Amino acid sequence: MCGRYTLHSSLEEIATEFAAKAPKAKIEKRYNAAPAQKLPIIIRQQQNYIKLFSWGLVPSWAKDPAIGSKMINARSETIAEKPSFRSAFRKRRCLVPVNGFYEWHKTSSGKRPVYITPTNGNLFAFAGLWEVCEQQQQPIHSFTIATTEPNNILKDIHNRMPVILTSNEARNLWLQQDAPIEDCLKLLHPCKDEEMQYHYVSRKVNATYNDSPDLIQPVVYDEQSEFF
DNA sequence: CCAGACGTTGTT
DNA sequence: GTCTGG
DNA sequence: CCAGACGTTGTT
DNA sequence: GTCTGG
């Protein structure tokens, strides 16, 4: 699964990486981006744009926006059929730029947060979907992140991971509105082992009010440390 | 026909 | 909006 | 994902 | 336990 990530690259760096037009609004460096927050994503409408949408997809028919808190991830195995996702999967795919993401490794001495980053130091692009819900006073623009089975790097840590599109070909196809659905489905697989690395980090990341660079610093866990 | 759901992960 | 269940 | 709330009436 | 909020 994927429920937290970082994005500390500047808007300019993101715009360059994805050949996208940046919004006027500024963005802060994020070391603990969480669901329900407005975060930058890449969508294509004539050209690529960076937009600030809420994490947690609110379907167009939703009467209660709280449903978005249950829609932070979309299983790639069923993404084309589920009522909440299928229309977005057909017409509203997006990329979610991240510098790294967190997973929680369940051990006998509690859950330990792990931070996963690209081996090449560039940005990861998660495969996502976006939606707009007009049922409310104000339209709600939101997104979700596709998940898949873990690769060999992560399989001992967690049983799901986000779909990461590493090649420009894959990213372009995913953003292309009229791309054949079968081709899009083929992109929904774990990325290669050699494309990611990880280390353990402090449990400070658990609380969303912590959001600082020290959250991604490596931490060594052993049995001793569990008593403090 | 109308009413009600529409999700994921992980744990049992 | 669209599908399933009753 | 984790943290924190989970309720009503009436009064300030 | 389960839902909401971040």
Short mmCIF file of N, CA and C in Angstrom, two decimals, chain A residues 27-186:
data_model
loop_
_atom_site.label_atom_id
_atom_site.label_comp_id
_atom_site.label_asym_id
_atom_site.label_seq_id
_atom_site.Cartn_x
_atom_site.Cartn_y
_atom_site.Cartn_z
N ILE A 27 4.53 25.69 -3.66
CA ILE A 27 4.38 24.48 -2.85
C ILE A 27 5.52 24.41 -1.86
N GLU A 28 5.23 23.83 -0.70
CA GLU A 28 6.25 23.63 0.33
C GLU A 28 6.92 22.29 0.10
N LYS A 29 8.17 22.19 0.56
CA LYS A 29 8.82 20.88 0.57
C LYS A 29 8.10 19.98 1.56
N ARG A 30 7.80 18.75 1.12
CA ARG A 30 7.04 17.84 1.96
C ARG A 30 7.84 16.59 2.29
N TYR A 31 7.90 16.27 3.60
CA TYR A 31 8.58 15.05 4.05
C TYR A 31 7.59 14.08 4.69
N ASN A 32 6.30 14.48 4.69
CA ASN A 32 5.28 13.60 5.27
C ASN A 32 3.93 13.93 4.64
N ALA A 33 3.87 13.79 3.32
CA ALA A 33 2.62 14.05 2.61
C ALA A 33 1.64 12.93 2.94
N ALA A 34 0.41 13.32 3.29
CA ALA A 34 -0.57 12.36 3.80
C ALA A 34 -1.89 12.51 3.06
N PRO A 35 -2.73 11.44 3.13
CA PRO A 35 -4.05 11.51 2.52
C PRO A 35 -4.84 12.72 3.02
N ALA A 36 -5.79 13.19 2.23
CA ALA A 36 -6.67 14.33 2.50
C ALA A 36 -5.98 15.67 2.28
N GLN A 37 -4.70 15.64 1.98
CA GLN A 37 -3.99 16.90 1.75
C GLN A 37 -3.95 17.22 0.26
N LYS A 38 -3.80 18.53 -0.04
CA LYS A 38 -3.66 18.95 -1.44
C LYS A 38 -2.21 18.78 -1.85
N LEU A 39 -1.99 18.00 -2.90
CA LEU A 39 -0.64 17.64 -3.31
C LEU A 39 -0.53 17.75 -4.83
N PRO A 40 0.68 18.01 -5.33
CA PRO A 40 0.84 18.20 -6.78
C PRO A 40 0.77 16.88 -7.55
N ILE A 41 0.01 16.89 -8.63
CA ILE A 41 -0.02 15.75 -9.55
C ILE A 41 0.12 16.28 -10.97
N ILE A 42 0.44 15.38 -11.91
CA ILE A 42 0.57 15.76 -13.31
C ILE A 42 -0.64 15.22 -14.07
N ILE A 43 -1.36 16.11 -14.76
CA ILE A 43 -2.43 15.66 -15.65
C ILE A 43 -2.16 16.21 -17.05
N ARG A 44 -2.76 15.58 -18.04
CA ARG A 44 -2.58 16.07 -19.41
C ARG A 44 -3.90 16.54 -20.00
N GLN A 45 -3.95 17.80 -20.39
CA GLN A 45 -5.10 18.36 -21.12
C GLN A 45 -4.49 19.26 -22.18
N GLN A 46 -4.40 18.77 -23.40
CA GLN A 46 -3.61 19.42 -24.47
C GLN A 46 -2.12 19.33 -24.11
N GLN A 47 -1.74 19.94 -22.99
CA GLN A 47 -0.36 19.81 -22.51
C GLN A 47 -0.38 19.33 -21.07
N ASN A 48 0.81 19.06 -20.54
CA ASN A 48 0.89 18.57 -19.16
C ASN A 48 0.82 19.74 -18.18
N TYR A 49 0.05 19.54 -17.11
CA TYR A 49 -0.07 20.55 -16.07
C TYR A 49 0.22 19.94 -14.71
N ILE A 50 0.83 20.73 -13.85
CA ILE A 50 0.90 20.36 -12.44
C ILE A 50 -0.32 20.97 -11.76
N LYS A 51 -1.10 20.13 -11.08
CA LYS A 51 -2.29 20.62 -10.37
C LYS A 51 -2.21 20.19 -8.92
N LEU A 52 -2.85 20.96 -8.05
CA LEU A 52 -2.90 20.59 -6.64
C LEU A 52 -4.27 19.98 -6.34
N PHE A 53 -4.29 18.67 -6.17
CA PHE A 53 -5.54 17.94 -5.92
C PHE A 53 -5.45 17.25 -4.56
N SER A 54 -6.61 16.88 -4.03
CA SER A 54 -6.67 16.20 -2.72
C SER A 54 -6.43 14.71 -2.87
N TRP A 55 -5.61 14.18 -1.98
CA TRP A 55 -5.31 12.73 -2.01
C TRP A 55 -6.45 11.97 -1.36
N GLY A 56 -7.09 11.08 -2.13
CA GLY A 56 -8.25 10.32 -1.69
C GLY A 56 -9.36 10.60 -2.68
N LEU A 57 -9.55 9.70 -3.65
CA LEU A 57 -10.45 10.00 -4.76
C LEU A 57 -11.91 10.05 -4.30
N VAL A 58 -12.56 11.17 -4.59
CA VAL A 58 -13.99 11.35 -4.32
C VAL A 58 -14.71 11.15 -5.64
N PRO A 59 -15.47 10.05 -5.81
CA PRO A 59 -16.15 9.79 -7.07
C PRO A 59 -17.12 10.91 -7.42
N SER A 60 -17.43 11.02 -8.72
CA SER A 60 -18.27 12.14 -9.19
C SER A 60 -19.65 12.11 -8.55
N TRP A 61 -20.12 10.94 -8.14
CA TRP A 61 -21.48 10.81 -7.60
C TRP A 61 -21.52 10.91 -6.08
N ALA A 62 -20.36 11.10 -5.46
CA ALA A 62 -20.32 11.06 -3.99
C ALA A 62 -21.12 12.19 -3.36
N LYS A 63 -21.90 11.89 -2.35
CA LYS A 63 -22.62 12.92 -1.61
C LYS A 63 -21.83 13.33 -0.38
N ASP A 64 -21.02 12.40 0.13
CA ASP A 64 -20.21 12.70 1.31
C ASP A 64 -18.73 12.64 0.92
N PRO A 65 -18.05 13.76 0.95
CA PRO A 65 -16.63 13.79 0.54
C PRO A 65 -15.74 12.91 1.42
N ALA A 66 -16.25 12.52 2.60
CA ALA A 66 -15.45 11.67 3.50
C ALA A 66 -15.12 10.33 2.85
N ILE A 67 -15.85 9.96 1.81
CA ILE A 67 -15.57 8.69 1.12
C ILE A 67 -14.13 8.69 0.59
N GLY A 68 -13.58 9.88 0.35
CA GLY A 68 -12.23 9.97 -0.18
C GLY A 68 -11.19 9.34 0.73
N SER A 69 -11.47 9.32 2.03
CA SER A 69 -10.49 8.74 2.95
C SER A 69 -10.34 7.23 2.77
N LYS A 70 -11.32 6.62 2.10
CA LYS A 70 -11.23 5.17 1.83
C LYS A 70 -10.65 4.89 0.45
N MET A 71 -10.41 5.93 -0.32
CA MET A 71 -10.03 5.76 -1.73
C MET A 71 -8.63 6.30 -2.01
N ILE A 72 -7.72 6.11 -1.07
CA ILE A 72 -6.38 6.65 -1.27
C ILE A 72 -5.56 5.77 -2.20
N ASN A 73 -5.95 4.49 -2.30
CA ASN A 73 -5.29 3.56 -3.21
C ASN A 73 -6.33 2.85 -4.06
N ALA A 74 -5.93 2.41 -5.25
CA ALA A 74 -6.81 1.64 -6.14
C ALA A 74 -6.04 0.39 -6.56
N ARG A 75 -6.59 -0.76 -6.26
CA ARG A 75 -5.93 -2.02 -6.67
C ARG A 75 -5.87 -2.11 -8.19
N SER A 76 -4.68 -2.30 -8.72
CA SER A 76 -4.55 -2.34 -10.19
C SER A 76 -5.26 -3.56 -10.77
N GLU A 77 -5.40 -4.61 -9.96
CA GLU A 77 -6.06 -5.84 -10.44
C GLU A 77 -7.54 -5.60 -10.76
N THR A 78 -8.16 -4.61 -10.12
CA THR A 78 -9.59 -4.38 -10.28
C THR A 78 -9.92 -2.95 -10.69
N ILE A 79 -8.90 -2.16 -10.96
CA ILE A 79 -9.07 -0.72 -11.18
C ILE A 79 -9.99 -0.42 -12.37
N ALA A 80 -10.01 -1.32 -13.36
CA ALA A 80 -10.81 -1.08 -14.57
C ALA A 80 -12.29 -1.40 -14.35
N GLU A 81 -12.62 -2.11 -13.29
CA GLU A 81 -14.02 -2.53 -13.07
C GLU A 81 -14.71 -1.83 -11.91
N LYS A 82 -13.97 -1.45 -10.89
CA LYS A 82 -14.62 -0.89 -9.71
C LYS A 82 -15.38 0.40 -10.04
N PRO A 83 -16.63 0.51 -9.60
CA PRO A 83 -17.46 1.68 -9.91
C PRO A 83 -16.79 3.00 -9.52
N SER A 84 -16.00 2.99 -8.46
CA SER A 84 -15.39 4.23 -8.00
C SER A 84 -14.23 4.70 -8.88
N PHE A 85 -13.65 3.75 -9.62
CA PHE A 85 -12.42 4.07 -10.35
C PHE A 85 -12.51 3.94 -11.86
N ARG A 86 -13.45 3.12 -12.38
CA ARG A 86 -13.35 2.75 -13.79
C ARG A 86 -13.44 3.93 -14.75
N SER A 87 -14.29 4.91 -14.46
CA SER A 87 -14.38 6.03 -15.41
C SER A 87 -13.10 6.86 -15.37
N ALA A 88 -12.55 7.04 -14.19
CA ALA A 88 -11.28 7.76 -14.09
C ALA A 88 -10.17 6.97 -14.76
N PHE A 89 -10.21 5.65 -14.64
CA PHE A 89 -9.19 4.83 -15.27
C PHE A 89 -9.24 4.97 -16.79
N ARG A 90 -10.45 5.11 -17.34
CA ARG A 90 -10.57 5.24 -18.79
C ARG A 90 -10.10 6.61 -19.28
N LYS A 91 -10.42 7.66 -18.53
CA LYS A 91 -10.22 9.01 -19.08
C LYS A 91 -9.39 9.97 -18.24
N ARG A 92 -9.12 9.63 -16.99
CA ARG A 92 -8.46 10.61 -16.13
C ARG A 92 -7.31 9.99 -15.36
N ARG A 93 -6.30 9.56 -16.10
CA ARG A 93 -5.10 9.03 -15.46
C ARG A 93 -4.14 10.19 -15.17
N CYS A 94 -3.32 10.02 -14.12
CA CYS A 94 -2.38 11.08 -13.76
C CYS A 94 -1.10 10.46 -13.22
N LEU A 95 -0.09 11.29 -13.06
CA LEU A 95 1.15 10.86 -12.43
C LEU A 95 1.29 11.60 -11.10
N VAL A 96 1.79 10.92 -10.11
CA VAL A 96 2.02 11.54 -8.81
C VAL A 96 3.53 11.60 -8.57
N PRO A 97 4.10 12.81 -8.60
CA PRO A 97 5.55 12.93 -8.43
C PRO A 97 5.92 12.81 -6.96
N VAL A 98 6.91 11.97 -6.66
CA VAL A 98 7.38 11.80 -5.28
C VAL A 98 8.89 11.60 -5.28
N ASN A 99 9.52 12.03 -4.18
CA ASN A 99 10.95 11.75 -4.02
C ASN A 99 11.17 10.40 -3.35
N GLY A 100 10.19 9.96 -2.58
CA GLY A 100 10.27 8.66 -1.92
C GLY A 100 8.95 8.40 -1.21
N PHE A 101 8.76 7.18 -0.72
CA PHE A 101 7.51 6.88 0.00
C PHE A 101 7.79 6.00 1.19
N TYR A 102 6.82 5.96 2.10
CA TYR A 102 6.96 5.19 3.33
C TYR A 102 6.07 3.95 3.31
N GLU A 103 6.57 2.87 3.89
CA GLU A 103 5.74 1.71 4.19
C GLU A 103 6.02 1.35 5.65
N TRP A 104 5.11 0.65 6.28
CA TRP A 104 5.31 0.23 7.68
C TRP A 104 5.52 -1.28 7.73
N HIS A 105 6.70 -1.66 8.23
CA HIS A 105 7.07 -3.07 8.33
C HIS A 105 6.60 -3.61 9.67
N LYS A 106 5.69 -4.56 9.62
CA LYS A 106 5.16 -5.13 10.86
C LYS A 106 6.14 -6.18 11.39
N THR A 107 6.62 -5.96 12.63
CA THR A 107 7.53 -6.92 13.25
C THR A 107 6.98 -7.29 14.62
N SER A 108 7.63 -8.28 15.26
CA SER A 108 7.16 -8.70 16.58
C SER A 108 7.29 -7.57 17.60
N SER A 109 8.16 -6.62 17.31
CA SER A 109 8.30 -5.50 18.25
C SER A 109 7.69 -4.22 17.69
N GLY A 110 6.64 -4.36 16.93
CA GLY A 110 5.90 -3.19 16.48
C GLY A 110 6.13 -2.85 15.02
N LYS A 111 5.43 -1.84 14.57
CA LYS A 111 5.56 -1.41 13.18
C LYS A 111 6.72 -0.45 13.05
N ARG A 112 7.57 -0.71 12.07
CA ARG A 112 8.72 0.17 11.84
C ARG A 112 8.58 0.82 10.47
N PRO A 113 8.64 2.15 10.43
CA PRO A 113 8.53 2.81 9.14
C PRO A 113 9.79 2.65 8.29
N VAL A 114 9.58 2.43 7.01
CA VAL A 114 10.65 2.24 6.03
C VAL A 114 10.49 3.35 4.98
N TYR A 115 11.63 3.89 4.53
CA TYR A 115 11.58 4.93 3.50
C TYR A 115 12.21 4.39 2.23
N ILE A 116 11.47 4.45 1.13
CA ILE A 116 11.91 3.86 -0.14
C ILE A 116 12.17 4.99 -1.14
N THR A 117 13.34 4.94 -1.80
CA THR A 117 13.70 5.98 -2.77
C THR A 117 14.20 5.36 -4.07
N PRO A 118 14.19 6.15 -5.15
CA PRO A 118 14.73 5.67 -6.43
C PRO A 118 16.25 5.54 -6.34
N THR A 119 16.79 4.48 -6.91
CA THR A 119 18.23 4.26 -6.90
C THR A 119 18.96 5.38 -7.64
N ASN A 120 18.31 5.91 -8.69
CA ASN A 120 19.00 6.92 -9.50
C ASN A 120 18.86 8.34 -8.96
N GLY A 121 18.18 8.51 -7.83
CA GLY A 121 18.07 9.83 -7.23
C GLY A 121 17.08 10.76 -7.89
N ASN A 122 16.42 10.31 -8.94
CA ASN A 122 15.41 11.14 -9.61
C ASN A 122 14.08 11.06 -8.88
N LEU A 123 13.05 11.59 -9.50
CA LEU A 123 11.70 11.46 -8.95
C LEU A 123 11.08 10.14 -9.38
N PHE A 124 10.31 9.55 -8.47
CA PHE A 124 9.42 8.45 -8.84
C PHE A 124 8.14 9.08 -9.42
N ALA A 125 7.49 8.38 -10.34
CA ALA A 125 6.16 8.79 -10.79
C ALA A 125 5.20 7.65 -10.48
N PHE A 126 4.30 7.87 -9.51
CA PHE A 126 3.26 6.88 -9.24
C PHE A 126 2.20 6.97 -10.33
N ALA A 127 1.62 5.82 -10.70
CA ALA A 127 0.46 5.82 -11.58
C ALA A 127 -0.76 6.16 -10.73
N GLY A 128 -1.50 7.20 -11.14
CA GLY A 128 -2.68 7.61 -10.38
C GLY A 128 -3.87 7.88 -11.26
N LEU A 129 -5.00 8.15 -10.63
CA LEU A 129 -6.23 8.56 -11.31
C LEU A 129 -6.71 9.83 -10.64
N TRP A 130 -7.39 10.69 -11.42
CA TRP A 130 -7.97 11.87 -10.80
C TRP A 130 -9.45 11.95 -11.12
N GLU A 131 -10.15 12.76 -10.35
CA GLU A 131 -11.61 12.86 -10.50
C GLU A 131 -12.05 14.24 -10.04
N VAL A 132 -13.21 14.66 -10.54
CA VAL A 132 -13.80 15.90 -10.02
C VAL A 132 -15.24 15.58 -9.63
N CYS A 133 -15.58 15.99 -8.42
CA CYS A 133 -16.94 15.76 -7.90
C CYS A 133 -17.64 17.11 -7.76
N GLU A 134 -18.74 17.27 -8.49
CA GLU A 134 -19.45 18.56 -8.51
C GLU A 134 -20.65 18.56 -7.58
N GLN A 135 -20.82 17.51 -6.80
CA GLN A 135 -22.00 17.39 -5.93
C GLN A 135 -21.98 18.41 -4.79
N GLN A 136 -20.79 18.95 -4.53
CA GLN A 136 -20.63 19.82 -3.37
C GLN A 136 -20.81 21.29 -3.77
N GLN A 137 -20.76 22.15 -2.77
CA GLN A 137 -20.82 23.60 -3.02
C GLN A 137 -19.70 23.98 -3.98
N GLN A 138 -18.51 23.49 -3.65
CA GLN A 138 -17.35 23.70 -4.51
C GLN A 138 -16.95 22.35 -5.11
N PRO A 139 -16.56 22.34 -6.38
CA PRO A 139 -16.10 21.07 -6.96
C PRO A 139 -14.87 20.56 -6.20
N ILE A 140 -14.83 19.24 -5.98
CA ILE A 140 -13.68 18.64 -5.30
C ILE A 140 -12.82 17.93 -6.34
N HIS A 141 -11.57 18.34 -6.44
CA HIS A 141 -10.62 17.67 -7.33
C HIS A 141 -9.74 16.76 -6.49
N SER A 142 -9.69 15.49 -6.87
CA SER A 142 -8.99 14.53 -6.01
C SER A 142 -8.26 13.49 -6.85
N PHE A 143 -7.40 12.71 -6.19
CA PHE A 143 -6.66 11.65 -6.90
C PHE A 143 -6.44 10.44 -6.01
N THR A 144 -6.09 9.33 -6.66
CA THR A 144 -5.73 8.10 -5.94
C THR A 144 -4.51 7.49 -6.59
N ILE A 145 -3.86 6.55 -5.88
CA ILE A 145 -2.62 5.92 -6.34
C ILE A 145 -2.84 4.44 -6.57
N ALA A 146 -2.49 3.95 -7.75
CA ALA A 146 -2.64 2.54 -8.08
C ALA A 146 -1.61 1.71 -7.32
N THR A 147 -2.05 0.54 -6.85
CA THR A 147 -1.13 -0.36 -6.14
C THR A 147 -1.02 -1.69 -6.88
N THR A 148 0.03 -2.42 -6.56
CA THR A 148 0.26 -3.74 -7.17
C THR A 148 0.99 -4.60 -6.14
N GLU A 149 1.34 -5.82 -6.56
CA GLU A 149 2.11 -6.68 -5.65
C GLU A 149 3.52 -6.11 -5.50
N PRO A 150 4.20 -6.46 -4.42
CA PRO A 150 5.54 -5.90 -4.20
C PRO A 150 6.60 -6.59 -5.05
N ASN A 151 7.69 -5.89 -5.35
CA ASN A 151 8.83 -6.54 -6.01
C ASN A 151 9.70 -7.22 -4.92
N ASN A 152 10.84 -7.75 -5.32
CA ASN A 152 11.65 -8.52 -4.37
C ASN A 152 12.23 -7.65 -3.26
N ILE A 153 12.46 -6.36 -3.56
CA ILE A 153 13.00 -5.46 -2.55
C ILE A 153 12.00 -5.28 -1.41
N LEU A 154 10.74 -5.16 -1.76
CA LEU A 154 9.73 -4.79 -0.75
C LEU A 154 8.92 -5.97 -0.21
N LYS A 155 9.03 -7.15 -0.81
CA LYS A 155 8.08 -8.20 -0.44
C LYS A 155 8.22 -8.66 1.01
N ASP A 156 9.40 -8.45 1.62
CA ASP A 156 9.55 -8.82 3.03
C ASP A 156 9.07 -7.71 3.96
N ILE A 157 8.86 -6.53 3.37
CA ILE A 157 8.43 -5.36 4.15
C ILE A 157 6.91 -5.25 4.16
N HIS A 158 6.30 -5.48 2.98
CA HIS A 158 4.87 -5.22 2.83
C HIS A 158 4.32 -6.02 1.67
N ASN A 159 3.02 -6.24 1.66
CA ASN A 159 2.45 -7.08 0.60
C ASN A 159 1.85 -6.30 -0.56
N ARG A 160 1.93 -4.97 -0.50
CA ARG A 160 1.50 -4.14 -1.64
C ARG A 160 2.50 -3.02 -1.83
N MET A 161 2.55 -2.47 -3.02
CA MET A 161 3.37 -1.28 -3.27
C MET A 161 2.72 -0.44 -4.37
N PRO A 162 3.06 0.84 -4.43
CA PRO A 162 2.47 1.67 -5.49
C PRO A 162 3.00 1.27 -6.86
N VAL A 163 2.21 1.49 -7.89
CA VAL A 163 2.68 1.30 -9.26
C VAL A 163 3.56 2.50 -9.62
N ILE A 164 4.81 2.22 -9.99
CA ILE A 164 5.77 3.27 -10.31
C ILE A 164 6.14 3.18 -11.78
N LEU A 165 5.94 4.28 -12.51
CA LEU A 165 6.27 4.31 -13.93
C LEU A 165 7.63 4.97 -14.08
N THR A 166 8.62 4.21 -14.53
CA THR A 166 9.99 4.73 -14.57
C THR A 166 10.40 5.25 -15.94
N SER A 167 9.93 4.63 -17.01
CA SER A 167 10.36 5.08 -18.34
C SER A 167 9.48 6.21 -18.84
N ASN A 168 10.05 7.06 -19.68
CA ASN A 168 9.26 8.13 -20.28
C ASN A 168 8.15 7.58 -21.16
N GLU A 169 8.41 6.43 -21.79
CA GLU A 169 7.39 5.81 -22.64
C GLU A 169 6.17 5.45 -21.80
N ALA A 170 6.42 4.82 -20.67
CA ALA A 170 5.31 4.41 -19.80
C ALA A 170 4.56 5.63 -19.27
N ARG A 171 5.29 6.64 -18.84
CA ARG A 171 4.66 7.85 -18.29
C ARG A 171 3.79 8.53 -19.35
N ASN A 172 4.31 8.62 -20.57
CA ASN A 172 3.56 9.26 -21.65
C ASN A 172 2.30 8.49 -22.02
N LEU A 173 2.43 7.19 -22.08
CA LEU A 173 1.27 6.36 -22.41
C LEU A 173 0.19 6.52 -21.35
N TRP A 174 0.60 6.50 -20.09
CA TRP A 174 -0.35 6.60 -18.99
C TRP A 174 -1.11 7.93 -19.03
N LEU A 175 -0.42 9.00 -19.42
CA LEU A 175 -1.06 10.32 -19.44
C LEU A 175 -1.92 10.53 -20.68
N GLN A 176 -1.66 9.73 -21.71
CA GLN A 176 -2.36 9.93 -22.98
C GLN A 176 -3.82 9.54 -22.85
N GLN A 177 -4.72 10.51 -23.05
CA GLN A 177 -6.15 10.28 -22.79
C GLN A 177 -6.76 9.17 -23.62
N ASP A 178 -6.34 9.08 -24.89
CA ASP A 178 -6.97 8.08 -25.76
C ASP A 178 -6.14 6.80 -25.88
N ALA A 179 -5.25 6.58 -24.92
CA ALA A 179 -4.44 5.36 -24.94
C ALA A 179 -5.35 4.14 -24.80
N PRO A 180 -5.06 3.06 -25.56
CA PRO A 180 -5.87 1.84 -25.42
C PRO A 180 -5.79 1.32 -23.98
N ILE A 181 -6.96 0.98 -23.44
CA ILE A 181 -7.03 0.53 -22.05
C ILE A 181 -6.16 -0.70 -21.79
N GLU A 182 -6.08 -1.59 -22.80
CA GLU A 182 -5.27 -2.79 -22.63
C GLU A 182 -3.80 -2.40 -22.42
N ASP A 183 -3.35 -1.36 -23.14
CA ASP A 183 -1.97 -0.91 -23.01
C ASP A 183 -1.74 -0.31 -21.62
N CYS A 184 -2.73 0.42 -21.13
CA CYS A 184 -2.61 1.01 -19.79
C CYS A 184 -2.53 -0.08 -18.73
N LEU A 185 -3.36 -1.13 -18.90
CA LEU A 185 -3.35 -2.22 -17.92
C LEU A 185 -1.99 -2.90 -17.86
N LYS A 186 -1.31 -2.96 -19.00
CA LYS A 186 0.00 -3.63 -19.05
C LYS A 186 1.06 -2.89 -18.24
#
